[in-house]
CSV table of C-alpha atoms in Angstrom, one decimal:
chain,number,residue,atom,x,y,z
Z,8,GLU,CA,80.9,93.3,76.5
Z,9,ILE,CA,84.2,94.2,74.8
Z,10,VAL,CA,86.1,91.1,73.7
Z,11,LEU,CA,89.8,91.3,73.5
Z,12,THR,CA,91.6,88.9,71.2
Z,13,GLN,CA,95.4,88.5,71.6
Z,14,SER,CA,97.7,87.2,68.9
Z,15,PRO,CA,99.6,85.0,68.6
Z,16,ASP,CA,98.6,82.5,71.3
Z,17,THR,CA,102.3,81.5,71.6
Z,18,LEU,CA,105.4,83.4,70.5
Z,19,SER,CA,108.6,81.4,70.3
Z,20,LEU,CA,111.6,83.7,70.5
Z,21,SER,CA,115.3,83.7,71.5
Z,22,PRO,CA,116.8,85.9,74.2
Z,23,GLY,CA,117.8,89.2,72.6
Z,24,GLU,CA,115.1,89.1,70.0
Z,25,ARG,CA,112.2,91.6,69.7
Z,26,GLY,CA,108.7,90.5,70.7
Z,27,THR,CA,105.6,92.0,69.3
Z,28,LEU,CA,102.2,91.1,70.9
Z,29,SER,CA,98.9,92.2,69.6
Z,30,CYS,CA,95.6,92.9,71.3
Z,31,ARG,CA,92.5,93.6,69.2
Z,32,ALA,CA,89.2,94.8,70.7
Z,33,SER,CA,85.8,93.9,69.4
Z,34,GLN,CA,84.8,97.6,69.6
Z,35,PHE,CA,86.4,101.0,70.3
Z,36,VAL,CA,88.6,101.3,73.4
Z,37,SER,CA,89.9,104.7,74.4
Z,38,SER,CA,93.7,104.4,74.6
Z,39,ARG,CA,93.5,105.8,78.2
Z,40,PHE,CA,91.8,102.5,79.3
Z,41,LEU,CA,94.1,99.7,78.0
Z,42,ALA,CA,96.6,97.9,80.2
Z,43,TRP,CA,99.1,95.0,79.9
Z,44,TYR,CA,100.1,92.5,82.6
Z,45,GLN,CA,102.8,89.8,82.8
Z,46,GLN,CA,102.3,86.6,84.6
Z,47,LYS,CA,104.8,83.9,85.4
Z,48,PRO,CA,103.9,80.3,86.5
Z,49,GLY,CA,102.7,80.2,90.0
Z,50,GLN,CA,102.7,84.0,90.5
Z,51,SER,CA,100.2,86.8,90.5
Z,52,PRO,CA,99.9,89.0,87.5
Z,53,ARG,CA,102.1,92.1,87.5
Z,54,LEU,CA,101.1,95.4,85.9
Z,55,LEU,CA,103.4,96.4,83.1
Z,56,ILE,CA,101.6,99.2,81.3
Z,57,SER,CA,98.4,101.3,81.8
Z,58,GLY,CA,96.9,103.9,79.5
Z,59,THR,CA,98.3,102.0,76.5
Z,60,SER,CA,101.8,103.3,76.9
Z,61,VAL,CA,102.5,104.3,80.5
Z,62,ARG,CA,105.0,102.0,82.1
Z,63,ALA,CA,104.3,101.0,85.7
Z,64,THR,CA,106.9,101.8,88.4
Z,65,GLY,CA,110.0,99.6,88.0
Z,66,ILE,CA,109.1,98.3,84.6
Z,67,PRO,CA,112.2,98.4,82.3
Z,68,ASP,CA,112.1,100.6,79.2
Z,69,ARG,CA,112.5,97.5,76.9
Z,70,PHE,CA,108.7,97.2,77.4
Z,71,SER,CA,106.6,99.6,75.4
Z,72,GLY,CA,103.0,99.9,74.5
Z,73,SER,CA,101.2,101.6,71.6
Z,74,GLY,CA,98.0,101.6,69.7
Z,75,SER,CA,94.5,103.2,69.4
Z,76,GLY,CA,90.9,102.4,68.6
Z,77,THR,CA,90.7,98.7,68.4
Z,78,ASP,CA,94.4,97.7,67.8
Z,79,PHE,CA,97.0,97.7,70.6
Z,80,THR,CA,100.6,96.4,70.8
Z,81,LEU,CA,103.0,95.4,73.5
Z,82,THR,CA,106.6,95.4,72.3
Z,83,ILE,CA,109.6,93.9,74.1
Z,84,SER,CA,112.6,95.3,72.4
Z,85,ARG,CA,115.2,92.8,73.5
Z,86,LEU,CA,114.0,89.7,75.4
Z,87,GLU,CA,115.7,88.9,78.6
Z,88,PRO,CA,115.5,85.5,80.2
Z,89,GLU,CA,113.1,86.8,82.8
Z,90,ASP,CA,110.6,88.0,80.2
Z,91,PHE,CA,109.5,84.6,79.2
Z,92,ALA,CA,105.9,84.5,80.6
Z,93,VAL,CA,102.3,85.0,79.7
Z,94,TYR,CA,101.1,88.5,78.8
Z,95,TYR,CA,97.5,89.7,79.1
Z,96,CYS,CA,95.8,92.9,77.8
Z,97,GLN,CA,92.9,94.4,79.7
Z,98,GLN,CA,90.4,97.1,78.9
Z,99,TYR,CA,88.7,99.2,81.5
Z,100,TYR,CA,86.9,101.5,79.1
Z,101,ASN,CA,83.5,99.9,79.4
Z,102,PRO,CA,82.2,97.6,82.1
Z,103,PRO,CA,82.7,94.8,82.6
Z,104,ARG,CA,86.5,95.0,82.7
Z,105,THR,CA,87.7,92.3,80.3
Z,106,PHE,CA,91.0,90.5,79.6
Z,107,GLY,CA,92.4,89.0,76.5
Z,108,GLN,CA,93.1,85.3,76.5
Z,109,GLY,CA,96.8,85.8,76.9
Z,110,THR,CA,100.0,85.4,74.7
Z,111,LYS,CA,102.6,83.0,76.0
Z,112,VAL,CA,106.2,84.1,75.1
Z,113,GLU,CA,108.4,81.0,75.2
Z,114,ILE,CA,112.0,80.3,74.7
Z,115,LYS,CA,112.7,79.1,71.1
G,23,GLN,CA,104.6,99.6,100.5
G,24,VAL,CA,101.0,98.5,99.8
G,25,GLN,CA,100.3,94.8,100.1
G,26,LEU,CA,97.2,92.7,99.7
G,27,VAL,CA,97.1,89.6,101.9
G,28,GLN,CA,94.5,87.0,101.0
G,29,SER,CA,93.0,84.3,103.1
G,30,GLY,CA,94.1,80.7,102.7
G,31,ALA,CA,93.2,77.9,100.4
G,32,GLU,CA,89.7,76.4,100.6
G,33,VAL,CA,88.2,73.1,99.7
G,34,LYS,CA,84.4,73.3,99.2
G,35,LYS,CA,81.5,70.9,98.3
G,36,PRO,CA,79.3,71.6,95.3
G,37,GLY,CA,76.4,73.8,96.2
G,38,SER,CA,78.2,75.4,99.2
G,39,SER,CA,79.3,79.0,99.6
G,40,LEU,CA,82.8,80.6,99.6
G,41,GLN,CA,84.2,83.6,101.4
G,42,VAL,CA,87.6,84.9,100.6
G,43,SER,CA,89.2,87.9,102.3
G,44,CYS,CA,91.8,90.4,101.1
G,45,LYS,CA,93.4,92.7,103.7
G,46,ALA,CA,95.2,95.8,102.4
G,47,SER,CA,98.1,97.2,104.3
G,48,GLY,CA,100.6,100.0,103.8
G,49,GLY,CA,98.4,102.7,102.4
G,50,PRO,CA,95.0,104.5,102.4
G,51,PHE,CA,92.1,102.1,101.8
G,52,ARG,CA,89.0,104.1,100.9
G,53,ASN,CA,90.6,106.0,98.0
G,54,PHE,CA,91.2,102.9,96.0
G,55,GLY,CA,89.0,100.4,94.2
G,56,PHE,CA,89.4,96.6,94.5
G,57,SER,CA,88.5,93.9,92.0
G,58,TRP,CA,88.3,90.1,92.2
G,59,VAL,CA,89.8,88.2,89.3
G,60,ARG,CA,89.9,84.4,89.0
G,61,GLN,CA,92.0,82.0,87.0
G,62,ALA,CA,90.9,78.4,86.4
G,63,PRO,CA,93.6,75.8,86.1
G,64,GLY,CA,95.6,76.4,82.9
G,65,GLN,CA,93.3,79.2,81.8
G,66,GLY,CA,93.3,83.0,81.5
G,67,LEU,CA,92.2,85.8,83.8
G,68,GLU,CA,88.5,86.5,84.4
G,69,TRP,CA,87.2,89.6,86.1
G,70,MET,CA,84.4,88.8,88.5
G,71,GLY,CA,83.5,92.2,90.1
G,72,GLY,CA,84.8,95.2,92.0
G,73,ILE,CA,84.1,97.7,94.7
G,74,PHE,CA,85.0,101.3,95.5
G,75,PRO,CA,84.9,101.4,99.4
G,76,MET,CA,84.4,105.2,99.3
G,77,PHE,CA,81.1,104.7,97.5
G,78,GLY,CA,80.3,101.3,99.0
G,79,SER,CA,78.5,99.8,96.0
G,80,ALA,CA,79.9,96.9,94.0
G,81,ILE,CA,79.7,96.1,90.3
G,82,TYR,CA,79.6,92.5,89.1
G,83,ALA,CA,80.2,90.6,85.8
G,84,GLN,CA,76.9,89.4,84.4
G,85,LYS,CA,78.1,85.8,84.5
G,86,PHE,CA,78.1,85.9,88.3
G,87,GLN,CA,75.1,88.0,89.0
G,88,GLY,CA,72.8,86.4,91.6
G,89,ARG,CA,75.5,84.4,93.4
G,90,ILE,CA,78.3,86.9,94.0
G,91,THR,CA,78.7,89.6,96.7
G,92,ILE,CA,81.7,91.9,97.2
G,93,THR,CA,81.9,93.9,100.3
G,94,ALA,CA,84.5,96.2,102.0
G,95,ASP,CA,85.1,96.8,105.7
G,96,GLU,CA,86.9,100.1,106.2
G,97,SER,CA,87.5,99.5,109.9
G,98,SER,CA,89.8,96.5,109.0
G,99,ASN,CA,90.9,97.6,105.5
G,100,THR,CA,89.5,94.3,104.2
G,101,VAL,CA,87.6,93.4,101.0
G,102,TYR,CA,85.5,90.2,100.9
G,103,LEU,CA,84.3,88.0,98.0
G,104,GLN,CA,81.4,85.7,98.6
G,105,LEU,CA,80.3,83.2,96.0
G,106,SER,CA,77.4,80.9,96.4
G,107,GLY,CA,76.1,77.8,94.6
G,108,LEU,CA,79.6,76.5,94.0
G,109,ARG,CA,80.2,74.1,91.2
G,110,SER,CA,83.3,72.3,89.9
G,111,GLU,CA,83.8,75.0,87.3
G,112,ASP,CA,84.5,77.5,90.1
G,113,THR,CA,87.7,75.6,90.9
G,114,ALA,CA,90.3,78.4,90.4
G,115,VAL,CA,92.8,80.7,92.0
G,116,TYR,CA,91.0,83.9,93.1
G,117,PHE,CA,93.0,87.1,93.1
G,118,CYS,CA,92.2,90.5,94.6
G,119,ALA,CA,93.7,93.5,93.0
G,120,ARG,CA,93.8,97.2,93.7
G,121,GLU,CA,92.6,99.8,91.3
G,122,PRO,CA,94.4,103.1,91.9
G,123,ASP,CA,92.0,105.9,91.0
G,124,PRO,CA,88.3,105.0,90.5
G,125,LYS,CA,87.3,108.6,90.8
G,126,HIS,CA,89.0,109.1,87.5
G,127,ASP,CA,88.0,105.8,86.0
G,128,ASP,CA,91.5,104.3,86.4
G,129,TYR,CA,90.4,100.7,86.8
G,130,TYR,CA,93.7,99.0,85.9
G,131,MET,CA,95.1,96.8,88.6
G,132,ASP,CA,98.4,98.0,90.1
G,133,VAL,CA,98.8,95.8,93.1
G,134,TRP,CA,97.7,92.1,93.3
G,135,GLY,CA,97.2,89.7,96.2
G,136,GLY,CA,99.0,86.4,96.3
G,137,GLY,CA,95.9,84.4,95.3
G,138,THR,CA,93.6,82.0,97.1
G,139,THR,CA,93.3,78.5,95.7
G,140,VAL,CA,89.7,77.2,95.8
G,141,THR,CA,88.9,73.6,95.0
G,142,VAL,CA,85.3,72.6,94.6
G,143,SER,CA,84.9,68.8,94.8
G,144,SER,CA,82.5,66.3,96.2
């Protein structure tokens, strides 16, 4: 099974700052098969990005994804108040699908 | 607009079985895949298994093998999760999620249900 390790566990930032979230895989993941989700308390996860860098419908362009191989990054260029949430990466390259443990982006 | 509507909260005894349903509306059913993902209190997301109704067969995470069954009923556009031998560690919110294009291995999850809270307690 591919293990995804996200870092940091918690990211404390102020609105307007740039956020950089990391997702490292225990083995190769084709960039076509890496997704990112956002989850707010009490809500279902929401797809942000698939295929490493393809934003889902309605996702603002301040969210961007990059990476390849075993290292992937989600960048939030300028944090808005509604962006404070938990973010998960997911690989669907090899079964079973697996998620990272999550990065919480909190208000500093 | 596609929606996934899940069945309501459940309280179960240890050792009993659970069935959660997920009804898809607003779009074609058999072209998509569906997964079940659970989230224990204060924890992250855990993929349990998935099904592609067009092919009928399900795939499960090793952790749940032997006590999980995922089925799909095309006549009612509904996917079901069954989990047997419940224990306290199965207390979680259970989500269904749609996978947009299984024929091309696109198993990311673009639409999510609202979640079903399951509590296992004696």
